[in-house]
Amino acid sequence: MSDPTVVPWPRPVSAARPESVLTVDDILVRFQTRDASVTAVDRMTFDVRHGEFISVIGPSGCGKSTLFNVIGGLITPTSGLVTVAGEPIRGPHPAIGMVFQEESTFPWRTVLDNVAFPLEVRGVSRRVRLEKARDVVAMVGLTGFEGHYPSELSGGMRQRVSIARTLASEPKILLMDEPFAALDEQTRLLLGDKVLQIQQTLKQTTLLITHSITEAVQLSDRVVVMSYRPGRLKRIVDIDLPHPRTSEIMTSDAFGHYVAEIWGDLRDEASRGMAEAEASRGART
Amino acid sequence: MAETRTIVALPITPRLGAVMRLRLFLILGVLIMWEATAASGLLFRDVVPSSVTVVRALVRLLIDPDFWGNFGVTAGEVLAALAIGATAGLAAGLLLGASRFLGRAYEPYLNSLAPTPKIIFFPVMIMAFGVYAGSKVAMGALSAFFPVALSTAGGMREVDAALVKVGRSFRLSTWQMVTKIYLPAIRVPVLNGMRLGFGVAVIGVLLAETKLSNQGLGYLVMQAYARFDMPQMYAILLVVFAVAVALNAGLGRLTEPRHRRT
Ligand SMILES: Nc1ncnc2c1ncn2[C@@H]1O[C@H](COP(=O)(O)OP(=O)(O)OP(=O)(O)O)[C@@H](O)[C@H]1O
Ligand SMILES: [Mg+2]
C-alpha cells in the first residue's frame, strides 16, 4: 500500500548520504488497545541533514507525537529503525534533545535551575552550569526572570523555558513537538522568529512537529507532509526561501505559493479526518 | 450534565482579622464555660479545676527538671518513631506508586490496616522490643508508617507524565529520576502524610506510655491521674497540645507553594 517509490524523495541509504545525521527508516507503530489495534505511524521514511530545519506537518491525530517519541527513543516502534549518525538508536540518544507538546517545566525549580537541569544531571559544576544557563536564558529572551518560578510566568514564557532547557543540553539534533501550539498567534510568530534565529546562529539541526502550515513554511528548509490515519509520508516539500527569514516573509508571493501547495496536500487528509470523526460519532448515537 | 464551575481564588489576608477574632471568641467561650463549671461544683471534686489552678500547676511543671527529663524521653521516642516510620513509609510508597503491579497487589492491605487502632499490636511490640523505649518507638513508627506510605503512593500516581518523559529524554539514572523528579514532584503529598504521621506517632507513643512505662509524658499523666492531681494532668496535656500545634504549623509551612526568592 504505502509504496515508498511514489515519494519524490529517495529512500535514504546511510552510506550514500553521509550528510544525513538522522534517518527514519520504515517506522511502523501499532498500538494494541483492548479490542482493536491502531496503526499510528505507517512506514514513515525520511532523513534529516546536518544543520537543516525540517518540519513534520499533518492533521491532528495523524501520529506526529508518536513519531516524535519514537525518534526520541521513548517509544520502541513495532518495526523499522531510527539511526543517528548511522547507528540505530535503542532508547533516548545523547545526541537528541526533546521539547514536549505538554507543559513540562519543573514547577519547583526557578527558571535558571530549570534551564541548568540537563547540565546538573551530567555533573557539571554549579558555577559553570549557571553561567551557561544564564546565556541560554538570554538567548530565549528571558533575562530578568532567572529567579522566577514557572507559576509566575506566562504560558509562552514557560514554553521558552522548556526550549532553553533543551538547548542548554546542547543536543546535536533538536526535536520539538508543537512547542507553540498553546500560544496565541502573535506570540507564536515572535517565538518562531526567535527559534529560527537561534537555529541559524547555532546551525542547529532541528526537527519541528507542527500542524501550522505557515509555521512550517516560515521556519523550514523542508516540510514532511503526513497523511491522516494511518500516518503515512505523503510528500516532502523543499522550501526555497532566502535566509535570514522573519515572520515578515509571510507576505511574499513565494510564501503564499508554498502554503497553497501544502494546503492542497493536507486538505484531502484533513477533510478525511473530519468525515471519519463524524461517521464514528454518527455510529455511536 | 455537570457544567464547568469556576473556582475563584479569594485573597485570604483581608479576611484574616475576622477569622482570628472568631477563633479567639471560641477559646474565650470555652474558658468561660470551663470556669463556670469549675465554680458550680457540679462535677466530682477536681475533674474540672479552675483555670487559675491549672496555670499554677503549669508553672510548677515548667520549672520542674524532672518534667523536662520525661518530656525529653517522649520527644526522643516520637522523633525516632517518625524517622523510622516515615522512612519506611516513604520507601514503601515509592515502590507501590512506581509499580502499578505492586500497587494493585499490596495497597488494599495498607488501606485496611491504616485505620486499625495500632494499640492492639502493643503486646507484640513489648515482646519484640522490650518494655522500655523500644516498644514505644515501635508503636509510634507503626502508626506513622501508614499515612506516609499511602500519601506517597497516591502522590506518585499523580506525578505529571510529561516531567517523567523529560527525565527519560535527558537519560537520568534511576537514582536521579527518584531524587530529581519523583521526590520533588511528590513533596506536598509526602509532607502532608508526614504531618498526619507525626500526629499519629504522638498518639501511638503516648498511648503506649500510658499502658506500660516508667518514664515519659504518658507515664506522668498516669501518675498524676493515680494521685488524682487533675491540675497537673491538664498542665501536661496543655504542653503536649502546644508542642503538637507548633510542630504541625511548622510542617504546614513547608507545604506552601514556592515563590520567587527575593
Ligand atoms: N498510547 C497509546 N495507545 C493507544 N493509541 C494511541 C496511543 N498514543 C497515541 N495513540 C493513537 O495514535 C494516533 C496518533 O496519536 P498522536 O498523539 O501521535 O497524534 P498527533 O498527530 O500528535 O496529534 P495532535 O496533533 O493532536 O497532537 C491517535 O489516533 C491516537 O489515538
Ligand atoms: Mg501530538
mmCIF file of N, CA and C in Angstrom, chain A residues 74 92-94 98 100 102-106 108 110 113 117-118 120-121 147-149 152 165 169, chain B residues 160-163 165-172 176 180-182 184-187 258-261:
data_model
loop_
_atom_site.group_PDB
_atom_site.id
_atom_site.type_symbol
_atom_site.label_atom_id
_atom_site.label_comp_id
_atom_site.label_asym_id
_atom_site.label_seq_id
_atom_site.Cartn_x
_atom_site.Cartn_y
_atom_site.Cartn_z
ATOM 1 N N LEU A 74 11.682 7.225 23.179
ATOM 2 C CA LEU A 74 10.790 6.963 24.310
ATOM 3 C C LEU A 74 9.785 5.860 23.997
ATOM 4 N N PRO A 92 16.520 6.647 24.549
ATOM 5 C CA PRO A 92 16.912 8.041 24.328
ATOM 6 C C PRO A 92 18.401 8.177 23.992
ATOM 7 N N HIS A 93 18.683 8.931 22.944
ATOM 8 C CA HIS A 93 20.057 9.066 22.453
ATOM 9 C C HIS A 93 20.654 10.386 22.943
ATOM 10 N N PRO A 94 21.921 10.361 23.365
ATOM 11 C CA PRO A 94 22.526 11.584 23.898
ATOM 12 C C PRO A 94 22.600 12.741 22.890
ATOM 13 N N MET A 98 14.813 16.880 23.353
ATOM 14 C CA MET A 98 13.377 16.939 23.054
ATOM 15 C C MET A 98 12.680 18.092 23.785
ATOM 16 N N PHE A 100 8.744 19.022 24.592
ATOM 17 C CA PHE A 100 7.471 18.316 24.515
ATOM 18 C C PHE A 100 6.296 19.237 24.239
ATOM 19 N N GLU A 102 3.409 19.027 25.738
ATOM 20 C CA GLU A 102 2.763 19.405 27.001
ATOM 21 C C GLU A 102 3.646 20.365 27.787
ATOM 22 N N GLU A 103 3.019 21.037 28.724
ATOM 23 C CA GLU A 103 3.713 21.845 29.716
ATOM 24 C C GLU A 103 4.699 20.939 30.455
ATOM 25 N N SER A 104 5.981 21.306 30.492
ATOM 26 C CA SER A 104 6.922 20.359 31.098
ATOM 27 C C SER A 104 8.034 21.014 31.915
ATOM 28 N N THR A 105 7.840 22.278 32.316
ATOM 29 C CA THR A 105 8.840 22.874 33.198
ATOM 30 C C THR A 105 8.674 22.275 34.594
ATOM 31 N N PHE A 106 9.772 22.261 35.370
ATOM 32 C CA PHE A 106 9.685 21.767 36.736
ATOM 33 C C PHE A 106 9.175 22.899 37.625
ATOM 34 N N TRP A 108 9.011 23.267 40.697
ATOM 35 C CA TRP A 108 9.740 23.500 41.952
ATOM 36 C C TRP A 108 11.116 24.108 41.695
ATOM 37 N N THR A 110 13.479 27.258 39.818
ATOM 38 C CA THR A 110 13.425 28.574 39.197
ATOM 39 C C THR A 110 13.770 28.422 37.717
ATOM 40 N N ASP A 113 17.355 27.363 37.325
ATOM 41 C CA ASP A 113 17.595 25.971 37.716
ATOM 42 C C ASP A 113 16.922 24.992 36.755
ATOM 43 N N PHE A 117 19.146 22.312 34.450
ATOM 44 C CA PHE A 117 18.879 20.917 34.814
ATOM 45 C C PHE A 117 19.693 19.865 34.051
ATOM 46 N N PRO A 118 19.691 19.901 32.698
ATOM 47 C CA PRO A 118 20.436 18.850 31.986
ATOM 48 C C PRO A 118 21.929 18.870 32.310
ATOM 49 N N GLU A 120 23.163 19.883 35.234
ATOM 50 C CA GLU A 120 23.251 19.402 36.612
ATOM 51 C C GLU A 120 23.293 17.871 36.660
ATOM 52 N N VAL A 121 22.408 17.209 35.903
ATOM 53 C CA VAL A 121 22.380 15.747 35.968
ATOM 54 C C VAL A 121 23.613 15.136 35.296
ATOM 55 N N GLY A 147 15.236 34.168 38.428
ATOM 56 C CA GLY A 147 14.862 33.714 39.763
ATOM 57 C C GLY A 147 13.384 33.404 39.924
ATOM 58 N N HIS A 148 12.617 33.537 38.835
ATOM 59 C CA HIS A 148 11.177 33.298 38.939
ATOM 60 C C HIS A 148 10.856 31.815 38.859
ATOM 61 N N TYR A 149 9.748 31.441 39.500
ATOM 62 C CA TYR A 149 9.246 30.078 39.360
ATOM 63 C C TYR A 149 8.267 30.038 38.189
ATOM 64 N N GLU A 152 4.960 31.770 38.031
ATOM 65 C CA GLU A 152 4.927 33.234 37.959
ATOM 66 C C GLU A 152 5.122 33.734 36.530
ATOM 67 N N ARG A 165 15.841 24.950 28.224
ATOM 68 C CA ARG A 165 16.361 23.807 28.975
ATOM 69 C C ARG A 165 16.957 22.764 28.026
ATOM 70 N N SER A 169 21.298 21.656 26.965
ATOM 71 C CA SER A 169 21.963 20.348 26.920
ATOM 72 C C SER A 169 22.776 20.204 25.634
ATOM 73 N N ASP B 160 3.153 14.255 37.079
ATOM 74 C CA ASP B 160 2.932 14.630 35.695
ATOM 75 C C ASP B 160 3.779 13.758 34.752
ATOM 76 N N ALA B 161 3.106 13.027 33.858
ATOM 77 C CA ALA B 161 3.817 12.126 32.949
ATOM 78 C C ALA B 161 4.820 12.879 32.082
ATOM 79 N N ALA B 162 4.510 14.139 31.768
ATOM 80 C CA ALA B 162 5.419 14.926 30.926
ATOM 81 C C ALA B 162 6.767 15.106 31.613
ATOM 82 N N LEU B 163 6.757 15.312 32.933
ATOM 83 C CA LEU B 163 8.018 15.513 33.652
ATOM 84 C C LEU B 163 8.847 14.232 33.657
ATOM 85 N N LYS B 165 8.780 12.051 31.249
ATOM 86 C CA LYS B 165 9.342 11.962 29.901
ATOM 87 C C LYS B 165 10.573 12.867 29.767
ATOM 88 N N VAL B 166 10.508 14.057 30.365
ATOM 89 C CA VAL B 166 11.659 14.961 30.330
ATOM 90 C C VAL B 166 12.868 14.257 30.958
ATOM 91 N N GLY B 167 12.650 13.643 32.114
ATOM 92 C CA GLY B 167 13.733 12.931 32.792
ATOM 93 C C GLY B 167 14.311 11.824 31.927
ATOM 94 N N ARG B 168 13.422 11.063 31.292
ATOM 95 C CA ARG B 168 13.912 9.969 30.444
ATOM 96 C C ARG B 168 14.682 10.519 29.250
ATOM 97 N N SER B 169 14.170 11.616 28.648
ATOM 98 C CA SER B 169 14.835 12.137 27.457
ATOM 99 C C SER B 169 16.226 12.680 27.797
ATOM 100 N N PHE B 170 16.402 13.149 29.040
ATOM 101 C CA PHE B 170 17.751 13.585 29.456
ATOM 102 C C PHE B 170 18.562 12.426 30.032
ATOM 103 N N ARG B 171 18.057 11.237 29.875
ATOM 104 C CA ARG B 171 18.765 9.999 30.242
ATOM 105 C C ARG B 171 19.185 9.984 31.704
ATOM 106 N N LEU B 172 18.256 10.298 32.608
ATOM 107 C CA LEU B 172 18.551 10.248 34.028
ATOM 108 C C LEU B 172 18.676 8.797 34.487
ATOM 109 N N GLN B 176 18.632 9.292 39.902
ATOM 110 C CA GLN B 176 18.338 10.688 39.556
ATOM 111 C C GLN B 176 16.850 10.895 39.306
ATOM 112 N N LYS B 180 15.524 13.667 41.589
ATOM 113 C CA LYS B 180 15.367 14.941 40.889
ATOM 114 C C LYS B 180 13.989 15.133 40.286
ATOM 115 N N ILE B 181 13.228 14.053 40.112
ATOM 116 C CA ILE B 181 11.896 14.210 39.531
ATOM 117 C C ILE B 181 10.811 13.766 40.522
ATOM 118 N N TYR B 182 10.826 12.491 40.896
ATOM 119 C CA TYR B 182 9.715 11.987 41.711
ATOM 120 C C TYR B 182 9.632 12.666 43.076
ATOM 121 N N PRO B 184 10.834 15.598 44.354
ATOM 122 C CA PRO B 184 10.321 16.971 44.373
ATOM 123 C C PRO B 184 8.867 17.064 43.914
ATOM 124 N N ALA B 185 8.475 16.190 42.980
ATOM 125 C CA ALA B 185 7.105 16.273 42.470
ATOM 126 C C ALA B 185 6.086 15.845 43.527
ATOM 127 N N ILE B 186 6.493 14.951 44.453
ATOM 128 C CA ILE B 186 5.525 14.474 45.450
ATOM 129 C C ILE B 186 5.753 15.132 46.805
ATOM 130 N N ARG B 187 6.516 16.227 46.824
ATOM 131 C CA ARG B 187 6.861 16.862 48.093
ATOM 132 C C ARG B 187 5.620 17.181 48.942
ATOM 133 N N ARG B 258 5.871 27.317 46.205
ATOM 134 C CA ARG B 258 7.107 28.098 46.122
ATOM 135 C C ARG B 258 6.883 29.445 45.458
ATOM 136 N N HIS B 259 7.602 30.423 45.944
ATOM 137 C CA HIS B 259 7.576 31.712 45.260
ATOM 138 C C HIS B 259 8.982 32.232 45.075
ATOM 139 N N ARG B 260 9.024 33.286 44.322
ATOM 140 C CA ARG B 260 10.296 33.867 43.961
ATOM 141 C C ARG B 260 11.139 34.197 45.183
ATOM 142 N N ARG B 261 12.420 33.918 45.053
ATOM 143 C CA ARG B 261 13.351 34.347 46.103
ATOM 144 C C ARG B 261 13.584 35.826 45.946
#
